[in-house]
Coordinates of C-alpha atoms and ligand atoms in Angstrom, one line a residue:
M1 CA 71.1 100.0 60.6
E2 CA 71.5 98.1 57.4
V3 CA 74.5 98.9 54.8
L4 CA 74.5 98.2 51.0
N5 CA 76.5 99.0 48.1
L6 CA 75.6 100.7 45.2
I7 CA 76.3 99.0 41.7
Q8 CA 74.5 100.0 38.4
G9 CA 71.9 101.9 40.5
K10 CA 71.2 99.5 42.6
L11 CA 71.7 98.7 46.7
L12 CA 73.0 95.2 46.5
S13 CA 74.5 92.7 49.8
A14 CA 78.2 91.1 49.2
K15 CA 77.9 88.9 46.3
G16 CA 79.6 86.7 48.8
G17 CA 76.7 87.0 51.5
E18 CA 79.0 88.0 54.1
W19 CA 78.8 91.0 56.6
L20 CA 81.1 93.1 58.9
E21 CA 79.3 94.6 61.8
L22 CA 79.1 98.4 62.7
T23 CA 80.0 99.4 65.9
D24 CA 78.4 102.8 67.7
P25 CA 81.9 104.5 70.2
S26 CA 79.3 106.3 71.9
K27 CA 78.6 103.1 74.1
G28 CA 81.0 100.4 72.4
K29 CA 78.1 98.7 71.0
V30 CA 77.1 96.5 67.3
Y31 CA 74.1 98.7 65.9
G32 CA 74.4 97.6 62.5
R33 CA 76.0 95.7 59.3
L34 CA 78.2 96.2 56.0
P35 CA 79.1 93.9 53.1
R36 CA 82.4 92.8 53.1
S37 CA 82.6 92.9 50.3
S38 CA 85.0 91.5 47.7
A39 CA 87.0 91.2 44.5
E40 CA 83.9 89.9 42.8
D41 CA 81.7 93.3 43.6
V42 CA 85.1 95.1 42.8
N43 CA 84.4 93.4 39.1
L44 CA 80.8 94.5 39.5
A45 CA 80.9 97.9 40.1
V46 CA 84.0 98.5 37.7
K47 CA 81.8 96.4 34.6
S48 CA 79.2 98.6 36.0
A49 CA 81.1 102.1 35.8
S50 CA 83.1 101.3 32.7
K51 CA 79.4 100.5 30.7
A52 CA 78.6 104.7 32.0
F53 CA 81.6 106.1 31.1
K54 CA 81.0 106.8 27.0
S55 CA 78.1 108.4 27.5
W56 CA 78.5 110.1 30.9
S57 CA 81.9 111.5 29.8
A58 CA 80.1 113.2 26.5
T59 CA 77.7 114.9 28.6
P60 CA 77.7 118.5 29.1
P61 CA 79.6 119.8 31.6
G62 CA 76.6 121.7 32.9
E63 CA 74.3 118.6 33.0
R64 CA 76.7 116.9 35.3
A65 CA 76.9 120.1 37.5
A66 CA 73.1 119.9 37.9
C67 CA 73.4 115.9 39.5
L68 CA 76.1 117.5 41.6
N69 CA 74.0 119.8 42.8
R70 CA 70.3 118.2 42.9
L71 CA 72.7 115.7 44.8
A72 CA 73.7 119.1 47.7
D73 CA 70.2 119.8 47.7
L74 CA 69.5 116.6 49.3
V75 CA 72.5 116.5 51.5
K76 CA 71.0 119.8 52.9
K77 CA 67.6 118.8 52.8
N78 CA 68.8 115.5 54.8
A79 CA 71.5 117.4 57.0
Q80 CA 69.9 116.1 60.5
L81 CA 69.3 112.9 59.1
L82 CA 73.2 112.7 58.2
S83 CA 74.6 114.6 61.4
S84 CA 72.6 112.2 63.6
A85 CA 74.2 108.9 61.8
E86 CA 77.8 110.7 61.1
S87 CA 78.2 111.3 65.5
T88 CA 76.8 107.5 65.7
D89 CA 79.3 106.2 63.5
N90 CA 82.4 108.0 64.7
G91 CA 81.6 109.2 68.2
K92 CA 82.0 112.6 67.1
P93 CA 80.1 115.5 68.8
I94 CA 76.6 115.7 66.6
S95 CA 77.2 119.9 67.1
L96 CA 80.3 119.0 65.3
A97 CA 78.8 117.1 62.5
A98 CA 76.2 119.9 62.2
A99 CA 78.1 122.8 62.3
V100 CA 81.4 121.1 60.0
D101 CA 81.0 118.3 58.3
I102 CA 77.3 117.7 56.7
P103 CA 77.6 121.6 55.4
R104 CA 81.2 121.3 54.0
A105 CA 80.0 117.8 51.9
E106 CA 77.2 119.9 50.5
K107 CA 80.1 122.2 49.7
N108 CA 82.1 120.0 48.3
L109 CA 79.6 119.1 45.9
R110 CA 78.4 122.6 44.7
F111 CA 82.2 123.8 44.5
Y112 CA 83.2 121.2 42.4
A113 CA 79.5 121.6 40.1
S114 CA 80.4 125.1 39.7
A115 CA 84.2 124.4 39.2
V116 CA 83.9 122.6 36.3
Q117 CA 82.1 125.1 34.6
H118 CA 85.4 127.3 34.9
F119 CA 87.8 125.2 34.2
A120 CA 89.8 125.8 30.9
S121 CA 92.9 124.6 29.1
E122 CA 95.9 126.5 27.8
S123 CA 96.5 127.3 24.6
H124 CA 100.0 127.8 22.9
A125 CA 100.6 129.7 19.7
M126 CA 103.6 129.3 18.0
E127 CA 103.7 132.4 15.9
G128 CA 103.2 132.1 12.3
E129 CA 103.3 128.2 12.1
A130 CA 101.3 126.1 14.5
I131 CA 98.7 126.1 17.7
N132 CA 98.7 124.2 20.1
Y133 CA 95.5 123.8 22.1
T134 CA 95.3 121.5 25.4
L135 CA 92.0 119.0 25.5
R136 CA 92.0 117.6 29.1
K137 CA 89.8 114.4 29.1
P138 CA 88.1 112.3 31.5
L139 CA 90.5 109.4 32.9
G140 CA 87.7 106.6 32.8
V141 CA 86.8 104.5 36.0
V142 CA 88.5 106.1 38.8
A143 CA 88.7 105.0 42.4
C144 CA 88.1 107.1 45.6
I145 CA 89.0 105.7 49.2
S146 CA 88.9 107.8 52.3
P147 CA 89.4 107.3 56.2
W148 CA 86.8 107.3 58.7
N149 CA 87.9 111.0 60.8
L150 CA 85.8 113.4 58.7
P151 CA 83.2 110.3 56.9
L152 CA 81.5 112.7 54.1
Y153 CA 83.4 115.1 54.1
L154 CA 86.4 113.6 53.0
F155 CA 83.9 111.2 50.9
T156 CA 82.6 113.9 49.1
W157 CA 85.6 115.9 48.4
K158 CA 87.1 113.4 45.9
I159 CA 83.9 112.1 44.4
A160 CA 82.6 115.4 43.3
P161 CA 85.7 116.8 41.7
A162 CA 86.2 113.1 39.4
L163 CA 82.4 112.8 38.5
A164 CA 82.4 116.8 37.4
A165 CA 85.8 115.9 35.2
G166 CA 83.4 112.9 33.6
N167 CA 84.8 110.5 35.1
C168 CA 82.9 107.2 36.5
V169 CA 83.7 106.3 40.1
V170 CA 84.1 103.2 42.4
A171 CA 84.1 104.8 45.8
K172 CA 85.3 102.9 48.9
P173 CA 84.3 104.5 52.5
S174 CA 85.8 103.5 55.4
E175 CA 85.1 100.3 56.7
I176 CA 84.5 101.7 60.5
T177 CA 82.6 104.5 59.5
P178 CA 80.5 103.6 55.8
V179 CA 76.5 105.1 57.1
T180 CA 76.7 108.5 55.7
A181 CA 77.8 107.4 52.2
Y182 CA 75.6 104.7 52.5
L183 CA 72.6 107.4 53.2
L184 CA 74.0 109.3 49.9
S185 CA 74.0 106.1 47.7
T186 CA 70.4 105.7 48.4
W187 CA 69.5 109.4 46.8
V188 CA 72.3 108.6 43.7
K189 CA 69.3 107.9 41.3
E190 CA 67.1 110.9 42.6
A191 CA 70.0 113.7 42.0
G192 CA 69.8 112.4 38.1
F193 CA 73.2 110.7 38.1
P194 CA 72.6 107.6 35.4
D195 CA 73.6 103.8 36.5
G196 CA 76.7 103.0 37.1
V197 CA 78.2 106.4 37.2
L198 CA 78.4 106.3 41.3
N199 CA 79.1 103.4 42.7
I200 CA 79.5 102.9 46.2
L201 CA 81.1 99.4 48.0
H202 CA 81.7 98.5 51.5
G203 CA 83.9 96.4 53.2
L204 CA 87.7 96.4 54.8
G205 CA 90.4 98.3 53.1
T206 CA 92.4 95.3 53.2
E207 CA 90.1 93.2 50.8
V208 CA 87.8 95.4 48.7
G209 CA 90.3 98.4 48.6
D210 CA 92.8 95.9 47.6
A211 CA 91.1 94.6 45.0
L212 CA 89.6 98.1 43.9
V213 CA 93.5 99.7 43.9
R214 CA 94.7 96.5 41.3
H215 CA 92.1 96.2 39.0
P216 CA 93.4 96.7 35.7
K217 CA 90.1 98.9 35.0
I218 CA 90.8 101.6 37.3
A219 CA 92.6 104.4 35.9
A220 CA 93.6 106.6 39.1
V221 CA 93.1 106.2 43.0
S222 CA 92.4 109.1 45.4
F223 CA 93.4 107.9 48.2
T224 CA 93.0 109.5 51.9
G225 CA 94.4 107.5 54.8
G226 CA 97.2 106.5 56.6
T227 CA 100.7 107.0 55.7
A228 CA 101.3 102.8 55.6
T229 CA 98.2 102.3 53.9
G230 CA 99.6 105.2 51.2
A231 CA 102.6 103.2 50.7
H232 CA 101.1 100.3 50.4
I233 CA 99.0 101.5 47.3
A234 CA 102.3 103.8 45.8
S235 CA 103.4 99.8 45.7
V236 CA 100.8 98.2 43.8
T237 CA 99.9 101.3 42.0
A238 CA 103.2 102.2 40.6
P239 CA 104.1 99.1 38.2
R240 CA 100.3 99.3 36.4
F241 CA 101.2 103.0 36.1
K242 CA 97.7 103.9 37.3
K243 CA 97.7 108.0 38.3
L244 CA 98.1 108.1 41.8
S245 CA 97.0 111.3 44.7
L246 CA 97.8 110.5 48.6
E247 CA 96.5 112.2 51.2
L248 CA 98.2 111.1 54.3
G249 CA 98.8 111.8 58.0
G250 CA 100.9 114.4 59.8
K251 CA 102.6 115.7 62.3
N252 CA 101.7 119.0 63.2
A253 CA 103.6 121.9 64.8
A254 CA 102.2 124.8 66.0
I255 CA 104.5 127.8 66.4
I256 CA 103.3 130.1 69.1
F257 CA 105.7 133.3 69.1
D258 CA 105.3 135.9 71.9
D259 CA 104.2 138.9 69.9
C260 CA 101.0 136.5 69.4
D261 CA 97.5 138.1 70.3
F262 CA 98.3 135.4 72.9
E263 CA 93.8 135.3 73.7
D264 CA 93.0 134.5 70.4
A265 CA 96.3 131.5 70.0
L266 CA 95.3 130.4 73.3
A267 CA 91.6 130.0 71.9
T268 CA 92.3 128.4 68.9
T269 CA 95.2 126.0 69.7
M270 CA 92.8 124.5 72.0
R271 CA 90.4 124.1 69.0
S272 CA 93.4 122.9 66.7
S273 CA 94.6 120.3 69.6
F274 CA 91.2 118.5 70.5
A275 CA 88.8 119.4 67.7
N276 CA 87.2 116.1 66.4
Q277 CA 89.2 114.7 69.3
G278 CA 92.2 115.2 67.6
Q279 CA 91.3 112.9 64.7
I280 CA 91.7 115.7 62.4
C281 CA 95.0 115.5 59.8
L282 CA 95.5 119.1 60.3
C283 CA 95.8 118.8 64.4
G284 CA 98.7 121.2 65.9
S285 CA 99.9 118.0 67.7
R286 CA 103.3 119.2 68.5
I287 CA 102.6 122.8 70.7
L288 CA 105.9 125.1 70.3
V289 CA 105.8 128.3 72.3
E290 CA 108.7 131.1 72.5
K291 CA 110.2 130.8 76.2
S292 CA 109.0 134.1 77.0
I293 CA 105.4 133.1 77.4
Y294 CA 106.2 129.0 77.2
T295 CA 104.6 128.8 81.6
R296 CA 102.1 131.5 81.1
F297 CA 101.3 129.7 78.2
R298 CA 101.3 126.2 79.4
D299 CA 99.5 127.6 82.7
A300 CA 96.7 128.8 80.4
L301 CA 96.3 125.6 77.9
V302 CA 96.0 123.0 81.1
S303 CA 93.8 124.6 83.0
K304 CA 91.6 125.3 79.8
T305 CA 91.9 121.8 79.0
K306 CA 91.0 120.9 82.2
K307 CA 87.7 121.7 82.0
M308 CA 86.7 119.9 78.6
K309 CA 84.3 116.7 79.6
V310 CA 83.7 114.2 77.3
G311 CA 79.9 113.6 76.5
D312 CA 77.4 111.9 74.8
P313 CA 78.3 112.8 71.2
M314 CA 74.0 113.4 70.5
D315 CA 73.8 115.4 73.6
P316 CA 74.4 119.1 71.3
K317 CA 75.5 120.7 74.7
T318 CA 78.9 118.0 73.7
K319 CA 82.1 119.5 72.4
T320 CA 84.0 116.3 73.5
G321 CA 82.8 113.1 72.1
A322 CA 84.6 109.5 72.0
V323 CA 87.2 108.4 69.6
V324 CA 86.6 106.5 66.7
S325 CA 87.1 102.6 67.7
K326 CA 88.7 100.5 70.6
E327 CA 91.6 99.6 68.9
H328 CA 92.4 102.9 68.3
R329 CA 91.6 103.9 71.6
D330 CA 94.3 101.6 72.6
K331 CA 96.7 102.8 69.6
I332 CA 96.3 106.6 72.0
L333 CA 96.5 105.2 75.0
D334 CA 99.7 103.0 74.3
Y335 CA 101.3 106.3 73.2
I336 CA 100.6 107.8 76.4
T337 CA 102.4 105.4 77.8
L338 CA 105.0 105.2 75.7
A339 CA 105.5 109.1 76.4
K340 CA 105.7 108.9 80.3
E341 CA 108.4 106.2 79.3
E342 CA 110.4 108.7 77.3
G343 CA 110.2 111.3 80.2
G344 CA 107.1 113.3 79.9
T345 CA 105.0 114.3 82.5
I346 CA 101.3 114.1 81.9
L347 CA 100.0 117.8 83.2
C348 CA 96.4 116.8 82.6
G349 CA 94.0 114.0 80.8
G350 CA 96.3 110.9 80.1
T351 CA 93.8 108.2 81.0
Q352 CA 90.6 107.1 79.3
T353 CA 87.3 108.3 80.7
T354 CA 83.7 108.1 80.7
P355 CA 81.1 110.8 80.3
E356 CA 79.5 111.5 83.8
N357 CA 76.0 110.6 84.8
Q358 CA 75.5 109.3 81.6
P359 CA 74.4 105.2 82.1
G360 CA 74.8 103.4 78.8
L361 CA 77.9 104.7 77.6
E362 CA 80.4 103.4 80.5
G363 CA 81.6 100.5 77.0
G364 CA 82.4 103.8 74.9
Y365 CA 85.6 104.9 74.4
Y366 CA 86.5 108.0 75.6
I367 CA 89.7 109.7 76.4
Q368 CA 90.3 112.5 78.8
P369 CA 91.9 115.4 76.5
T370 CA 95.4 115.0 77.3
I371 CA 99.1 117.6 77.2
I372 CA 102.6 116.3 77.6
E373 CA 105.3 118.7 78.4
G374 CA 109.0 117.2 79.2
L375 CA 110.0 115.2 75.5
K376 CA 112.7 115.8 73.1
Y377 CA 111.9 116.9 70.2
D378 CA 112.8 113.4 68.3
C379 CA 111.6 111.1 71.0
A380 CA 108.7 108.5 68.9
V381 CA 105.9 110.3 70.7
N382 CA 106.8 113.7 69.3
Q383 CA 107.8 112.2 65.4
Q384 CA 104.9 109.6 65.0
E385 CA 101.0 110.4 64.6
I386 CA 99.1 109.6 67.4
F387 CA 95.6 111.1 65.8
G388 CA 94.0 111.4 69.2
P389 CA 93.0 114.0 71.6
V390 CA 96.8 113.8 72.8
V391 CA 99.3 117.2 71.9
T392 CA 103.2 117.7 73.5
I393 CA 104.2 121.4 74.4
Q394 CA 107.5 122.5 74.3
P395 CA 109.4 125.3 74.6
F396 CA 111.7 127.2 72.3
E397 CA 114.3 130.1 72.5
T398 CA 115.0 131.3 68.4
E399 CA 113.0 131.2 65.5
E400 CA 115.6 129.0 64.2
E401 CA 115.1 126.1 66.7
A402 CA 111.3 126.7 66.2
V403 CA 111.1 125.8 62.4
S404 CA 113.7 123.4 62.7
I405 CA 111.7 121.2 65.3
A406 CA 108.8 122.2 63.7
N407 CA 110.3 120.8 60.4
S408 CA 112.3 117.3 62.1
T409 CA 109.7 115.0 61.5
E410 CA 109.2 112.6 58.4
Y411 CA 105.4 114.3 57.9
G412 CA 104.5 117.6 56.4
L413 CA 101.4 118.3 56.1
A414 CA 100.6 121.6 57.6
A415 CA 101.6 124.1 60.7
T416 CA 100.5 126.9 62.5
V417 CA 102.2 130.4 62.6
W418 CA 101.3 132.8 65.6
T419 CA 103.0 136.1 65.5
N420 CA 101.9 139.9 64.6
D421 CA 105.3 140.3 63.0
L422 CA 104.9 140.5 59.2
K423 CA 107.5 140.0 57.6
R424 CA 108.6 136.6 60.1
A425 CA 105.3 135.6 59.9
H426 CA 106.7 135.7 55.6
R427 CA 109.9 134.1 56.4
V428 CA 108.7 131.4 58.7
A429 CA 106.0 130.0 56.6
A430 CA 108.4 129.7 53.6
E431 CA 111.1 127.8 55.4
L432 CA 108.2 125.7 57.6
E433 CA 108.4 122.1 55.0
T434 CA 104.7 121.5 55.0
G435 CA 102.0 122.1 51.9
I436 CA 99.8 124.1 54.4
C437 CA 101.1 127.2 56.4
W438 CA 98.1 129.1 58.7
V439 CA 99.3 132.2 60.3
N440 CA 97.1 133.6 63.0
C441 CA 94.1 131.0 62.2
W442 CA 94.0 127.2 61.6
L443 CA 91.7 125.3 59.4
L444 CA 90.5 128.3 57.5
R445 CA 90.1 126.9 54.0
D446 CA 89.1 128.1 50.5
L447 CA 88.7 125.0 48.3
R448 CA 90.0 127.1 45.3
T449 CA 93.5 126.6 47.2
P450 CA 96.0 123.6 46.7
F451 CA 95.7 121.1 49.6
G452 CA 97.7 118.6 50.5
G453 CA 101.3 117.1 51.7
V454 CA 105.1 117.1 51.2
K455 CA 107.5 114.1 52.3
N456 CA 105.4 111.6 54.3
S457 CA 102.4 113.4 54.6
G458 CA 101.8 112.2 50.7
V459 CA 101.8 113.4 46.6
G460 CA 99.8 115.6 45.0
R461 CA 97.5 118.5 45.6
E462 CA 93.6 118.1 45.8
G463 CA 91.3 121.5 46.0
G464 CA 90.7 124.1 43.0
F465 CA 91.6 123.1 39.6
D466 CA 94.4 120.5 41.4
A467 CA 91.9 118.3 41.5
L468 CA 90.3 118.6 38.1
R469 CA 93.5 118.5 36.8
F470 CA 94.6 115.1 38.3
F471 CA 91.0 113.9 37.2
T472 CA 91.7 114.4 33.8
E473 CA 94.6 114.0 31.4
S474 CA 96.0 116.3 29.2
Q475 CA 96.5 115.8 25.4
N476 CA 97.9 118.7 23.3
V477 CA 96.6 119.1 19.8
C478 CA 98.9 121.1 17.1
I479 CA 97.4 122.2 14.4
K480 CA 99.6 123.5 11.7
L481 CA 98.6 126.5 9.8
Ligands
LIG1 P1 93.6 104.1 57.0 O1 94.9 104.5 55.8 O2 93.7 103.1 57.3 O3 92.7 103.6 55.8 C1 92.0 104.6 55.0 C2 90.9 104.2 53.7 O4 91.8 102.7 53.1 C3 89.9 103.2 54.5 O5 88.8 103.8 53.7 C4 90.6 101.5 54.3 O6 89.5 101.0 54.6 C5 91.5 101.6 53.0 N1 92.5 100.5 53.3 C6 93.5 100.2 54.5 N2 93.5 99.3 53.4 C7 93.8 99.7 52.0 C8 94.5 98.8 50.9 N3 95.6 97.9 51.4 N4 93.9 99.0 50.2 C9 93.2 100.0 49.7 N5 92.5 100.7 50.2 C10 92.9 100.2 51.7 O7 93.6 105.2 57.7 P2 92.3 105.6 58.7 O8 91.1 105.3 57.9 O9 93.1 104.9 59.8 O10 92.8 107.0 58.4 C11 93.1 107.9 59.4 C12 94.4 108.3 58.7 O11 94.0 109.0 57.7 C13 95.5 109.5 59.2 O12 96.7 108.7 59.5 C14 95.5 110.4 59.0 O13 96.5 111.7 59.1 C15 95.1 110.5 57.4 N6 94.3 111.5 56.9 C16 94.8 112.2 55.5 C17 94.4 113.3 55.9 C18 95.1 114.6 54.4 O14 93.9 115.1 53.9 N7 96.2 114.7 54.6 C19 92.8 114.3 55.9 C20 92.0 112.4 56.6 C21 93.1 111.7 57.1 P3 89.1 100.2 55.9 O15 88.8 101.4 56.8 O16 87.7 99.8 55.3 O17 90.5 99.6 56.6

């Protein structure tokens, strides 16, 4: 597998001729290479995007939408190839990539192809005096930087609104999972995008990513990734007055009241804990259960979790695959060790493992889904993002206590509340310091809604018209009557 950059409509290796290795986490084996791009490649990509901007920004939204829809058609046509590539690159079960990642990538492209044609701006009449109207102009060349956990899903979630709004894009997927973005880049011309409108660079975040966010011609940065990286990017871009959207980490609480629909709460909490090996920013990593049902809920959750078996991600029957890399596996295992030091009891899992009777996968990065009990709400394991198949479980006695524990971290991305008391659902949702609150469900997404976090989980909102507003600059025009 050889990944290449897309610059000015051409598939190219890095100018410096250097490469990075591509590893299959299910086997722990190198299976390809990608360009180790540098500032030189960033300069070329930004130049090509700047050249394309005048014409692309003047292209009617309907024609831009047609390009996005044709790209969506190509994603659909190649869904099997993309699912298999995503699974190999990331370690996620192919069934998950085929059911969630790739269909959502297609949907993102179609959603913004449609949204841009319904996007409108305001007009403010000053009775008898003047009329104001707002123009929403594309920004120019923008940077889109995405992480490894939902590679094509989050990559398209950024480039689609940016392109729909008339910007030219230089995008950088994670160096750990670049393959699906590369495959997409091979169809950009066929979809009808003029050369230079979408450029895709591969390489290390600290090298090519850093050069990209610093580039003087980059007008805005849309970033999804870790909080520390987000803080660094904010420190680089703020003095350069670039627009910035940050979607960062989370330490989400699932609050389960005793009047919930028990089986539904149990099944969904399994999913919200361990889907994609717990590597979704929205996973509920702290499970808070009302004391009256604590033992019953905990025992049922542990019993179900013990039955989860890691398997070959490429096997369509596998529900739990590998975590993304050796470094990430070791980080997760370090947190499990820390949990023991902090007084936690491992109720299930807690170790690395390998799929049974699967020769060839011994070198892969697998962790048994893990539940930890007995930790204080304010210990490191309950405060820091682990981003793996590891959850903690703790009882609470009152609604106030549950909300206070849920709000105790520096993060504020999402929360899940389980109750059949309507008044309580509204009350608790409003009290939670999160950008998203699901009641009696999890990861139910309407793409029109605002998406993002508060506190250290991010700045700004993606989704719906919010993303189109981010990728445009408003200008007020005032005309005297
Ligand atoms: P990172 O912050 O390590 O990386 C994210 C992206 O930024 C990657 O493409 C990375 O490149 C790049 N990058 C790294 N350093 C720099 C830099 N100095 N300048 C510019 N770009 C840089 O996050 P992960 O990839 O590890 O993703 C996991 C994190 O993402 C978790 O914290 C998770 O919660 C968060 N996340 C948040 C979501 C949200 O919507 N709020 C959704 C999904 C994930 P490279 O990989 O090549 O180093």
